[in-house]
Tab-separated table of C-alpha atoms in Angstrom:
chain	number	residue	atom	x	y	z
A	1	MET	CA	-15.084	-31.438	-59.238
A	2	ILE	CA	-15.975	-30.500	-62.801
A	3	ILE	CA	-16.678	-27.173	-64.490
A	4	GLU	CA	-19.920	-28.113	-66.217
A	5	GLN	CA	-20.721	-24.748	-67.827
A	6	LYS	CA	-18.690	-21.677	-68.726
A	7	PRO	CA	-18.718	-18.809	-71.247
A	8	LEU	CA	-18.288	-20.160	-74.766
A	9	TYR	CA	-15.825	-17.451	-75.830
A	10	LYS	CA	-12.837	-16.043	-73.965
A	11	THR	CA	-13.442	-12.442	-75.028
A	12	LEU	CA	-16.832	-11.080	-74.032
A	13	PRO	CA	-18.772	-7.926	-73.139
A	14	VAL	CA	-19.296	-7.708	-69.391
A	15	GLY	CA	-22.966	-6.686	-69.600
A	16	GLN	CA	-24.474	-10.151	-70.024
A	17	ASP	CA	-25.092	-13.328	-68.043
A	18	ILE	CA	-21.601	-14.643	-67.227
A	19	ILE	CA	-22.418	-18.058	-65.794
A	20	PHE	CA	-20.242	-20.846	-64.429
A	21	THR	CA	-21.669	-24.154	-63.209
A	22	VAL	CA	-19.621	-26.662	-61.192
A	23	SER	CA	-20.408	-30.106	-59.839
A	24	ASP	CA	-19.040	-32.947	-57.743
A	25	ASN	CA	-21.684	-35.630	-57.494
A	26	THR	CA	-19.744	-37.879	-55.112
A	27	ILE	CA	-19.022	-35.240	-52.497
A	28	VAL	CA	-22.508	-33.729	-52.680
A	29	ALA	CA	-24.161	-37.145	-52.232
A	30	ASN	CA	-22.004	-38.374	-49.351
A	31	ASN	CA	-21.215	-35.320	-47.221
A	32	PHE	CA	-22.885	-32.549	-45.226
A	33	ASN	CA	-23.290	-28.787	-45.579
A	34	VAL	CA	-21.615	-28.789	-48.956
A	35	LYS	CA	-20.732	-25.444	-50.500
A	36	PHE	CA	-19.084	-24.671	-53.802
A	37	THR	CA	-16.660	-21.722	-53.630
A	38	ALA	CA	-15.362	-19.399	-56.322
A	39	GLN	CA	-12.492	-16.984	-55.899
A	40	VAL	CA	-12.732	-14.221	-58.505
A	41	PHE	CA	-9.500	-12.698	-59.803
A	42	VAL	CA	-9.305	-9.523	-61.931
A	43	ALA	CA	-6.074	-8.114	-63.388
A	44	ASP	CA	-4.599	-5.878	-66.078
A	45	ASP	CA	-2.042	-8.481	-67.185
A	46	SER	CA	-2.957	-12.000	-68.183
A	47	SER	CA	0.244	-13.250	-66.508
A	48	GLY	CA	-0.978	-11.931	-63.154
A	49	VAL	CA	-4.582	-13.077	-63.174
A	50	PHE	CA	-4.262	-15.731	-60.474
A	51	SER	CA	-1.860	-13.795	-58.253
A	52	THR	CA	-2.897	-13.041	-54.658
A	53	GLN	CA	-3.198	-9.288	-55.259
A	54	SER	CA	-5.708	-9.897	-58.075
A	55	LEU	CA	-8.292	-11.556	-55.793
A	56	VAL	CA	-11.400	-9.338	-55.652
A	57	ALA	CA	-14.154	-11.590	-54.277
A	58	THR	CA	-14.888	-14.997	-52.774
A	59	LEU	CA	-18.328	-16.476	-53.458
A	60	LYS	CA	-20.090	-19.463	-51.951
A	61	VAL	CA	-23.232	-21.262	-53.121
A	62	THR	CA	-25.018	-24.365	-51.917
A	63	PRO	CA	-25.849	-27.099	-54.412
A	64	ASN	CA	-29.238	-26.716	-56.072
A	65	ASN	CA	-31.779	-29.514	-56.470
A	66	LYS	CA	-29.600	-31.084	-59.177
A	67	GLY	CA	-26.539	-30.992	-56.946
A	68	VAL	CA	-24.622	-28.342	-58.880
A	69	GLY	CA	-23.437	-24.862	-57.974
A	70	ILE	CA	-24.250	-21.991	-60.340
A	71	PHE	CA	-22.343	-18.700	-60.164
A	72	SER	CA	-23.378	-15.471	-61.904
A	73	LEU	CA	-20.390	-13.121	-62.169
A	74	GLU	CA	-21.796	-10.146	-64.093
A	75	PRO	CA	-22.675	-8.096	-60.950
A	76	ILE	CA	-19.087	-8.371	-59.703
A	77	LEU	CA	-17.137	-8.036	-62.936
A	78	GLU	CA	-19.029	-5.006	-64.254
A	79	SER	CA	-17.603	-2.997	-61.337
A	80	TYR	CA	-14.075	-3.416	-62.702
A	81	VAL	CA	-14.559	-1.977	-66.189
A	82	SER	CA	-15.567	1.564	-67.064
A	83	PRO	CA	-15.572	3.996	-70.021
A	84	GLN	CA	-12.512	5.923	-71.134
A	85	TYR	CA	-13.081	9.636	-70.548
A	86	GLN	CA	-9.545	10.992	-70.671
A	87	GLY	CA	-6.418	10.437	-72.708
A	88	THR	CA	-3.873	7.977	-71.366
A	89	ASP	CA	-0.399	7.677	-69.902
A	90	PHE	CA	0.571	4.023	-70.362
A	91	ASP	CA	3.198	3.000	-67.789
A	92	GLY	CA	4.830	6.442	-68.016
A	93	VAL	CA	6.179	5.526	-71.450
A	94	ILE	CA	3.387	5.748	-74.047
A	95	TYR	CA	1.127	8.800	-74.099
A	96	SER	CA	-1.831	9.984	-76.082
A	97	THR	CA	-1.299	13.547	-77.279
A	98	TYR	CA	-3.433	16.614	-77.918
A	99	LYS	CA	-1.962	19.071	-80.423
A	100	GLY	CA	1.409	17.454	-79.769
A	101	THR	CA	1.254	17.725	-75.954
A	102	ALA	CA	1.510	14.406	-74.103
A	103	TYR	CA	-1.190	13.466	-71.612
A	104	SER	CA	-0.340	13.928	-67.926
A	105	ASP	CA	-2.114	14.824	-64.706
A	106	ASP	CA	-0.942	18.396	-65.204
A	107	ASN	CA	-1.898	18.446	-68.901
A	108	PRO	CA	-4.961	16.205	-69.276
A	109	HIS	CA	-7.175	16.050	-72.339
A	110	PRO	CA	-10.480	14.292	-73.121
A	111	ILE	CA	-10.229	11.032	-75.064
A	112	HIS	CA	-12.240	12.632	-77.895
A	113	LEU	CA	-9.431	15.120	-78.641
A	114	ILE	CA	-6.487	12.728	-79.127
A	115	ASP	CA	-4.222	13.358	-82.103
A	116	LYS	CA	-3.689	9.752	-83.164
A	117	TYR	CA	-3.963	6.722	-80.853
A	118	SER	CA	-4.690	5.964	-77.222
A	119	ASN	CA	-4.758	2.819	-75.131
A	120	ASN	CA	-7.438	2.323	-72.487
A	121	VAL	CA	-7.287	2.316	-68.694
A	122	ASN	CA	-10.351	0.377	-67.513
A	123	ASN	CA	-12.301	-0.530	-70.655
A	124	THR	CA	-10.879	-4.049	-70.568
A	125	LYS	CA	-9.729	-6.475	-67.859
A	126	TYR	CA	-8.719	-10.113	-67.532
A	127	PHE	CA	-10.468	-12.380	-65.068
A	128	GLY	CA	-10.243	-15.959	-63.900
A	129	ILE	CA	-12.020	-18.147	-61.331
A	130	SER	CA	-10.548	-20.579	-58.821
A	131	PHE	CA	-13.221	-23.144	-57.884
A	132	ASN	CA	-13.214	-25.274	-54.784
A	133	ILE	CA	-15.657	-27.148	-52.597
A	134	GLU	CA	-15.999	-27.251	-48.828
A	135	TYR	CA	-17.973	-29.778	-46.850
A	136	PHE	CA	-18.245	-31.659	-43.558
A	137	THR	CA	-17.731	-35.417	-43.420
A	138	SER	CA	-20.404	-35.894	-40.753
A	139	ALA	CA	-23.375	-34.052	-39.343
A	140	THR	CA	-21.468	-33.394	-36.119
A	141	SER	CA	-18.128	-32.424	-37.647
A	142	THR	CA	-16.883	-28.887	-36.913
A	143	THR	CA	-13.964	-28.742	-39.349
A	144	PRO	CA	-14.705	-28.248	-43.076
A	145	VAL	CA	-12.751	-30.092	-45.740
A	146	SER	CA	-11.686	-28.632	-49.107
A	147	PHE	CA	-9.358	-29.495	-52.011
A	148	ASN	CA	-5.672	-28.643	-51.710
A	149	LYS	CA	-5.577	-27.922	-55.437
A	150	PRO	CA	-8.560	-25.856	-56.650
A	151	ILE	CA	-9.738	-26.056	-60.243
A	152	LEU	CA	-8.819	-22.997	-62.295
A	153	SER	CA	-10.976	-21.649	-65.104
A	154	ASN	CA	-9.661	-20.313	-68.363
A	155	GLN	CA	-8.551	-16.690	-68.421
A	156	TYR	CA	-11.118	-14.385	-69.973
A	157	LEU	CA	-10.954	-10.872	-71.392
A	158	ILE	CA	-13.949	-8.656	-70.634
A	159	PHE	CA	-14.699	-5.242	-72.072
A	160	ASN	CA	-17.174	-2.570	-71.024
A	161	GLY	CA	-19.935	-3.592	-73.430
A	162	ILE	CA	-23.492	-4.795	-72.949
A	163	LEU	CA	-25.687	-7.295	-74.751
A	164	ASN	CA	-29.335	-6.600	-75.375
A	165	TYR	CA	-31.783	-9.365	-74.544
A	166	ASP	CA	-32.502	-9.980	-78.224
A	167	GLU	CA	-28.844	-10.510	-79.202
A	168	VAL	CA	-28.276	-13.844	-80.934
A	169	LEU	CA	-26.152	-16.242	-78.868
A	170	LYS	CA	-24.371	-19.408	-79.894
A	171	VAL	CA	-24.660	-22.456	-77.643
A	172	SER	CA	-22.296	-25.432	-77.619
A	173	ASN	CA	-22.420	-28.185	-74.993
A	174	GLY	CA	-24.497	-25.917	-72.779
A	175	ASN	CA	-22.025	-23.033	-73.009
A	176	TYR	CA	-23.423	-19.726	-74.279
A	177	GLY	CA	-21.516	-16.999	-76.072
A	178	PHE	CA	-21.813	-13.931	-78.260
A	179	ASN	CA	-19.792	-14.361	-81.446
A	180	LEU	CA	-18.048	-11.025	-82.023
A	181	ASN	CA	-17.196	-12.099	-85.575
A	182	ALA	CA	-20.866	-12.459	-86.450
A	183	ASP	CA	-21.376	-8.712	-85.944
A	184	LYS	CA	-17.918	-7.975	-87.443
A	185	LEU	CA	-16.654	-6.421	-84.205
A	186	VAL	CA	-13.118	-7.757	-84.661
A	187	PHE	CA	-10.771	-6.557	-87.404
A	188	ASN	CA	-10.227	-9.593	-89.644
A	189	ASP	CA	-11.453	-11.076	-92.918
A	190	PHE	CA	-13.494	-13.952	-91.488
A	191	TYR	CA	-16.763	-15.068	-93.109
A	192	GLY	CA	-15.917	-13.240	-96.332
A	193	SER	CA	-16.191	-9.667	-95.053
A	194	LEU	CA	-13.972	-7.262	-93.146
A	195	GLY	CA	-14.376	-6.068	-89.566
A	196	LYS	CA	-15.830	-2.869	-88.124
A	197	PHE	CA	-14.995	-0.482	-85.338
A	198	LEU	CA	-16.686	-1.037	-81.954
A	199	SER	CA	-19.847	0.808	-82.859
A	200	ASN	CA	-23.266	0.436	-84.411
A	201	ALA	CA	-22.651	3.626	-86.398
A	202	PRO	CA	-23.135	3.495	-90.168
A	203	LEU	CA	-20.087	3.280	-92.415
A	204	THR	CA	-20.789	6.780	-93.747
A	205	GLN	CA	-20.761	9.635	-91.243
A	206	TYR	CA	-20.723	13.435	-91.347
A	207	ALA	CA	-18.540	15.988	-89.574
A	208	LYS	CA	-17.474	19.605	-89.749
A	209	LEU	CA	-13.814	20.511	-90.101
A	210	THR	CA	-13.834	21.564	-86.444
A	211	ASP	CA	-15.383	18.330	-85.124
A	212	TYR	CA	-13.504	15.919	-82.864
A	213	GLY	CA	-14.110	12.225	-82.256
A	214	THR	CA	-12.586	8.772	-81.988
A	215	PHE	CA	-12.996	5.313	-83.445
A	216	SER	CA	-12.366	2.337	-81.148
A	217	PHE	CA	-11.286	-1.208	-81.916
A	218	LEU	CA	-10.213	-4.458	-80.278
A	219	ASN	CA	-6.528	-5.237	-80.701
A	220	PHE	CA	-3.952	-7.988	-80.070
A	221	LEU	CA	-6.492	-10.811	-80.005
A	222	ASN	CA	-5.536	-14.319	-81.124
A	223	THR	CA	-7.797	-17.308	-81.466
A	224	GLY	CA	-6.014	-19.562	-78.965
A	225	THR	CA	-5.986	-17.088	-76.096
A	226	ASN	CA	-8.959	-14.879	-76.888
A	227	SER	CA	-11.253	-17.001	-79.141
A	228	PHE	CA	-11.077	-14.237	-81.787
A	229	GLN	CA	-8.348	-12.991	-84.068
A	230	VAL	CA	-7.251	-9.525	-85.125
A	231	GLY	CA	-5.695	-9.610	-88.584
A	232	THR	CA	-5.736	-12.083	-91.419
A	233	ASP	CA	-4.366	-15.615	-91.119
A	234	ASN	CA	-1.088	-14.268	-92.568
A	235	ALA	CA	-0.563	-11.861	-89.673
A	236	VAL	CA	2.523	-12.463	-87.542
A	237	ILE	CA	1.332	-10.246	-84.686
A	238	ASN	CA	-2.444	-10.024	-84.340
A	239	MET	CA	-2.651	-6.255	-84.280
A	240	VAL	CA	-3.618	-3.128	-86.176
A	241	LYS	CA	-0.388	-1.937	-87.754
A	242	TYR	CA	-1.796	1.294	-89.187
A	243	ILE	CA	-4.901	3.118	-90.303
A	244	LEU	CA	-4.910	4.686	-93.747
A	245	VAL	CA	-6.679	8.012	-94.323
A	246	SER	CA	-7.372	9.022	-97.942
A	247	LEU	CA	-8.594	12.531	-98.820
A	248	TYR	CA	-10.874	13.280	-101.790
A	249	ASN	CA	-12.342	16.374	-103.378
A	250	SER	CA	-15.910	16.749	-104.631
A	251	SER	CA	-14.971	15.031	-107.915
A	252	GLY	CA	-13.685	11.960	-106.108
A	253	THR	CA	-10.049	12.735	-106.915
A	254	LEU	CA	-7.427	11.709	-104.359
A	255	LEU	CA	-5.757	14.747	-102.796
A	256	GLY	CA	-2.057	14.308	-102.111
A	257	SER	CA	-0.923	10.952	-100.726
A	258	ALA	CA	-2.848	8.662	-98.418
A	259	ILE	CA	-1.943	9.379	-94.789
A	260	GLN	CA	-0.600	6.298	-93.002
A	261	ILE	CA	-0.951	6.562	-89.215
A	262	ASP	CA	1.139	3.824	-87.638
A	263	SER	CA	0.122	2.389	-84.267
A	264	THR	CA	3.522	3.029	-82.690
A	265	PHE	CA	4.643	4.130	-79.228
A	266	THR	CA	5.392	7.598	-80.596
A	267	ASN	CA	1.823	7.909	-81.877
A	268	GLY	CA	0.253	6.749	-78.594
A	269	GLY	CA	-0.324	3.199	-79.846
A	270	PHE	CA	1.342	-0.181	-79.440
A	271	ASN	CA	2.999	-2.481	-81.975
A	272	ASN	CA	4.508	-5.514	-80.269
A	273	ASN	CA	3.265	-8.602	-78.460
A	274	ASN	CA	2.183	-8.024	-74.870
A	275	ASP	CA	-0.214	-9.411	-72.268
A	276	ASN	CA	-1.709	-6.142	-71.003
A	277	SER	CA	-5.459	-5.595	-71.176
A	278	GLN	CA	-4.933	-1.850	-71.666
A	279	THR	CA	-3.765	-2.531	-75.221
A	280	ARG	CA	-6.663	-4.839	-76.057
A	281	LEU	CA	-9.003	-1.958	-76.795
A	282	MET	CA	-7.644	1.179	-78.438
A	283	PHE	CA	-8.879	4.529	-79.718
A	284	PHE	CA	-8.035	6.374	-82.917
A	285	GLY	CA	-8.622	10.104	-83.394
A	286	GLY	CA	-10.179	9.968	-86.822
A	287	PHE	CA	-12.384	13.046	-87.193
A	288	PRO	CA	-11.285	16.275	-88.914
A	289	ALA	CA	-10.149	18.310	-85.894
A	290	ASN	CA	-8.099	15.364	-84.626
A	291	LEU	CA	-6.057	15.479	-87.832
A	292	ASP	CA	-5.246	19.181	-87.524
A	293	GLY	CA	-1.699	20.297	-86.877
A	294	TRP	CA	0.294	17.080	-87.193
A	295	SER	CA	-0.499	15.934	-90.766
A	296	THR	CA	1.036	18.025	-93.550
A	297	ASP	CA	-1.205	16.409	-96.167
A	298	TRP	CA	-4.333	17.183	-94.155
A	299	ASP	CA	-3.328	20.751	-93.372
A	300	THR	CA	-2.460	21.334	-97.050
A	301	HIS	CA	-5.635	19.897	-98.562
A	302	LYS	CA	-8.362	20.151	-95.908
A	303	ALA	CA	-9.901	23.287	-97.465
A	304	ASN	CA	-10.640	21.210	-100.581
A	305	VAL	CA	-11.620	17.946	-98.884
A	306	SER	CA	-15.173	16.873	-99.654
A	307	TYR	CA	-14.821	13.515	-97.902
A	308	TYR	CA	-12.171	11.125	-96.690
A	309	THR	CA	-11.963	7.409	-95.933
A	310	LEU	CA	-10.496	5.323	-93.108
A	311	GLN	CA	-9.342	1.713	-93.245
A	312	ALA	CA	-7.272	-0.451	-90.871
A	313	PHE	CA	-4.462	-2.822	-91.939
A	314	ASP	CA	-2.601	-5.663	-90.195
A	315	ASP	CA	1.149	-6.220	-89.931
A	316	GLN	CA	1.191	-7.831	-93.399
A	317	ASP	CA	-0.360	-4.684	-94.905
A	318	GLU	CA	-3.613	-6.511	-95.583
A	319	ALA	CA	-6.916	-4.667	-95.129
A	320	ILE	CA	-8.808	-5.899	-92.047
A	321	SER	CA	-11.544	-3.276	-91.662
A	322	GLN	CA	-14.314	-2.050	-93.865
A	323	ILE	CA	-13.898	1.402	-95.377
A	324	TYR	CA	-15.437	4.234	-93.363
A	325	THR	CA	-16.326	7.481	-95.098
A	326	ILE	CA	-16.454	10.876	-93.376
A	327	ASN	CA	-18.330	13.469	-95.419
A	328	ILE	CA	-17.394	17.048	-94.602
A	329	ILE	CA	-20.317	19.258	-93.595
A	330	GLY	CA	-20.035	22.480	-95.559
A	331	ASN	CA	-22.174	25.618	-95.547
A	332	SER	CA	-25.368	24.049	-96.879
A	333	CYS	CA	-26.983	24.804	-93.508
A	334	LYS	CA	-25.546	28.275	-93.175
A	335	GLY	CA	-27.165	30.212	-90.378
A	336	PHE	CA	-27.911	27.154	-88.222
A	337	GLU	CA	-25.640	26.430	-85.286
A	338	SER	CA	-24.374	22.862	-85.459
A	339	ILE	CA	-24.410	20.838	-82.245
A	340	ARG	CA	-22.290	17.725	-81.880
A	341	LEU	CA	-23.141	14.998	-79.396
A	342	THR	CA	-21.107	12.059	-78.209
A	343	TRP	CA	-22.592	9.164	-76.275
A	344	LEU	CA	-21.506	5.909	-74.698
A	345	ASN	CA	-22.450	3.180	-77.125
A	346	GLN	CA	-23.393	-0.452	-76.602
A	347	TYR	CA	-19.760	-1.577	-76.618
A	348	GLY	CA	-18.571	0.856	-73.944
A	349	THR	CA	-16.893	3.304	-76.332
A	350	TRP	CA	-18.046	6.509	-78.041
A	351	ASP	CA	-20.293	7.402	-80.966
A	352	TYR	CA	-20.746	10.875	-82.455
A	353	TYR	CA	-23.281	12.832	-84.454
A	354	THR	CA	-23.424	16.472	-85.567
A	355	PHE	CA	-26.913	17.984	-85.651
A	356	LYS	CA	-26.753	20.610	-88.371
A	357	LYS	CA	-30.344	21.809	-88.695
A	358	LYS	CA	-32.356	24.188	-86.552
A	359	SER	CA	-31.493	24.169	-82.856
A	360	ILE	CA	-33.151	26.126	-80.053
A	361	LYS	CA	-31.495	27.086	-76.780
A	362	SER	CA	-33.685	28.196	-73.903
A	363	LEU	CA	-33.565	28.763	-70.159
A	364	GLN	CA	-36.034	27.386	-67.638
A	365	THR	CA	-35.926	29.198	-64.304
A	366	ASN	CA	-37.296	28.288	-60.887
A	367	ARG	CA	-37.138	31.096	-58.319
A	368	THR	CA	-37.489	31.126	-54.547
A	369	THR	CA	-38.426	34.574	-53.275
A	370	TYR	CA	-38.645	36.446	-49.975
A	371	THR	CA	-39.813	39.875	-48.825
A	372	GLN	CA	-37.040	42.228	-47.706
A	373	LEU	CA	-37.501	45.054	-45.208
A	374	GLY	CA	-36.911	48.518	-46.606
A	375	GLY	CA	-34.526	51.008	-45.013
A	376	THR	CA	-32.110	50.578	-42.135
A	377	TRP	CA	-33.298	49.580	-38.646
A	378	ASN	CA	-30.026	49.214	-36.758
A	379	LYS	CA	-28.518	52.690	-37.036
A	380	SER	CA	-28.924	55.919	-35.083
A	381	ARG	CA	-31.713	56.951	-37.383
A	382	TYR	CA	-33.942	55.296	-39.940
A	383	GLN	CA	-32.605	55.625	-43.482
A	384	ILE	CA	-34.488	54.821	-46.662
A	385	ASN	CA	-32.462	52.959	-49.306
A	386	GLY	CA	-34.048	52.697	-52.701
A	387	TYR	CA	-32.339	49.395	-53.474
A	388	LYS	CA	-33.779	47.620	-50.427
A	389	GLY	CA	-37.231	46.342	-49.641
A	390	GLY	CA	-39.965	44.421	-51.399
A	391	LYS	CA	-39.880	41.076	-53.154
A	392	LYS	CA	-36.403	39.636	-53.801
A	393	ASN	CA	-34.981	36.425	-55.248
A	394	PHE	CA	-33.445	34.242	-52.549
A	395	ARG	CA	-32.476	31.408	-54.884
A	396	VAL	CA	-32.517	31.085	-58.686
A	397	ASN	CA	-32.179	27.658	-60.353
A	398	THR	CA	-31.857	27.987	-64.108
A	399	LYS	CA	-31.757	24.970	-66.406
A	400	GLN	CA	-30.282	25.219	-69.889
A	401	LEU	CA	-32.398	23.415	-72.484
A	402	ILE	CA	-31.527	22.612	-76.101
A	403	THR	CA	-33.699	21.295	-78.921
A	404	VAL	CA	-31.801	19.785	-81.859
A	405	ASN	CA	-32.936	18.541	-85.252
A	406	THR	CA	-31.289	16.109	-87.627
A	407	ASP	CA	-31.059	16.542	-91.343
A	408	PHE	CA	-32.972	13.976	-93.382
A	409	VAL	CA	-31.411	10.638	-92.463
A	410	ASN	CA	-31.519	7.090	-93.765
A	411	GLU	CA	-32.967	4.024	-92.052
A	412	ALA	CA	-29.581	2.838	-90.763
A	413	GLU	CA	-29.092	6.144	-88.959
A	414	ALA	CA	-32.650	5.955	-87.606
A	415	ILE	CA	-31.827	2.629	-85.958
A	416	TRP	CA	-28.483	3.959	-84.721
A	417	PHE	CA	-30.183	6.850	-82.877
A	418	GLU	CA	-31.880	4.322	-80.616
A	419	ASN	CA	-28.467	3.954	-78.957
A	420	LEU	CA	-28.472	7.683	-78.201
A	421	ILE	CA	-31.872	7.475	-76.517
A	422	ASN	CA	-30.741	4.463	-74.468
A	423	SER	CA	-27.295	5.770	-73.484
A	424	THR	CA	-26.540	6.650	-69.871
A	425	ASP	CA	-23.657	8.951	-70.794
A	426	VAL	CA	-24.202	11.807	-73.273
A	427	TYR	CA	-22.124	14.951	-73.828
A	428	LEU	CA	-22.005	18.057	-75.932
A	429	LEU	CA	-18.702	18.013	-77.805
A	430	ASN	CA	-17.687	21.507	-78.842
A	431	GLY	CA	-15.582	22.070	-81.938
A	432	TYR	CA	-12.006	23.278	-82.201
A	433	ASP	CA	-11.637	27.034	-81.793
A	434	SER	CA	-8.477	28.276	-83.494
A	435	ASP	CA	-9.047	31.813	-82.181
A	436	VAL	CA	-8.382	30.764	-78.575
A	437	ASN	CA	-4.954	29.548	-77.457
A	438	ASP	CA	-5.638	26.253	-75.652
A	439	THR	CA	-2.092	26.089	-74.297
A	440	ARG	CA	-2.412	29.524	-72.740
A	441	TYR	CA	-5.959	29.336	-71.408
A	442	GLY	CA	-6.493	25.584	-70.936
A	443	ILE	CA	-9.179	23.189	-72.188
A	444	THR	CA	-10.952	22.040	-69.008
A	445	ASN	CA	-14.725	22.547	-69.463
A	446	LYS	CA	-14.136	23.901	-72.972
A	447	TYR	CA	-14.885	20.930	-75.199
A	448	VAL	CA	-16.937	18.386	-73.232
A	449	GLU	CA	-20.201	19.354	-71.471
A	450	PRO	CA	-22.418	16.745	-69.748
A	451	ILE	CA	-26.073	16.672	-70.760
A	452	THR	CA	-29.091	14.412	-70.453
A	453	VAL	CA	-31.450	13.476	-73.261
A	454	THR	CA	-34.942	14.291	-71.993
A	455	THR	CA	-36.785	12.976	-75.052
A	456	SER	CA	-38.825	10.146	-73.558
A	457	SER	CA	-40.120	8.349	-76.631
A	458	TYR	CA	-38.629	7.374	-79.955
A	459	THR	CA	-40.298	6.001	-83.074
A	460	ARG	CA	-38.238	4.004	-85.526
A	461	LYS	CA	-39.097	5.602	-88.848
A	462	THR	CA	-38.807	4.016	-92.264
A	463	LYS	CA	-38.964	5.384	-95.776
A	464	ALA	CA	-41.946	3.169	-96.509
A	465	ASN	CA	-43.918	4.582	-93.584
A	466	ASP	CA	-42.574	8.101	-93.294
A	467	LYS	CA	-41.027	8.946	-96.684
A	468	LEU	CA	-38.515	11.490	-95.303
A	469	ILE	CA	-36.892	10.607	-91.983
A	470	GLN	CA	-36.010	13.381	-89.556
A	471	TYR	CA	-35.744	13.487	-85.759
A	472	THR	CA	-35.947	16.059	-82.974
A	473	PHE	CA	-34.296	15.541	-79.586
A	474	GLN	CA	-34.706	17.461	-76.347
A	475	LEU	CA	-31.555	17.977	-74.284
A	476	GLU	CA	-30.804	19.450	-70.882
A	477	LYS	CA	-27.421	20.511	-69.546
A	478	THR	CA	-26.751	18.727	-66.271
A	479	HIS	CA	-25.366	21.786	-64.498
A	480	ASN	CA	-27.652	24.675	-63.616
A	481	LYS	CA	-26.381	28.182	-64.298
A	482	LYS	CA	-24.675	29.772	-61.342
A	483	ALA	CA	-26.420	32.658	-59.550
A	484	HIS	CA	-25.291	34.953	-56.751
A	485	SER	CA	-26.222	33.852	-53.263
A	486	VAL	CA	-28.076	36.216	-50.935
């Protein structure tokens, strides 16, 4: 039996056609009721992929008209990866933190609020396939035959991303794959340019000093095992060693020293070789509110920061990411309430945008009424009560609606917003409130509120067509306001 077709690359987004084709011309031609089988294994550790406890499904297909068996694994594998909503506790040893407090079941925090780094729980998984064939040697035989030694596929790393149907794929010997390096989705210096975070967001973004958010990146990938490489060719361990944050005032002058945030256990990260999928995709708390409280340089200079930059480096201190710039939103829109959204992006991680122009909040109410009898009818005498009788509300369902407007944006941002319209997971992300003690009162329901985007159409605007580019979005909170029951 031969594996005729397989994914071209060993690291791939799960939301695409993941196809394997197998064949055995001799057995198919000379036997009866032939079926190709595929045992699907999914695991956190690459060393445990083909262990018994990692088996999640067994598939069988009959040979097609060409005598081969074709397996599509996307519907199965996509069930084993999911977004990261909360911070992490990695093996009870490495924790993400929020304002210095380690993540735990008793002290959870949203992933968006992490101080420095976080691993993932289900964003990434390893999988492998064990192929076999079963058949009968005669038309009357009742006992199937199969190989004693199945054929094992390579081990693959999947992450919770999707590919659009117009994504460019590379094909080699009939094997299809999406080259992550082509879109610069791996931190390295291949093809003459540096890598990017796992996002379609522009390199320049905007945030208020109270805004939270994360940047995500693939980590610990090497070419032999994963088809892609984190770090330059000089790297000893293919990892992000640290991210450098540099603060600038309005004149472009560096404030204080650059802040080096090492990806260490203490900081919620990881910095040694390992085979765990939970370290293969990591998060970095890189927006202003994430930096509060633990960085002396940030706390000292943030009142004078006009913008700051982020850049990732490998274990040889060589730059491996492009420079990201975060411009601080000041009081130029004084009087308007800013609204920050976060949404699940194409690569299964989070993007953010702060709407700083006019926003409108409204309520839409649907009432069910009934007519109530006046007075009392079950006492020794009839008594009139002024509060009883007439038309009453039996049930009140009130939706909370929000209309938000962008500032004037560029064409890159206009394209990026298409991801917001298409996202299945969108949230309001409230800013840090220093007047309320989070430790005393808690943070559940405080920062992250689920919403849906109800805007049903989107026009990609350009400067040539539209001169100034601005967008309006309609939002609806997913939970109705509570009302007293009757």
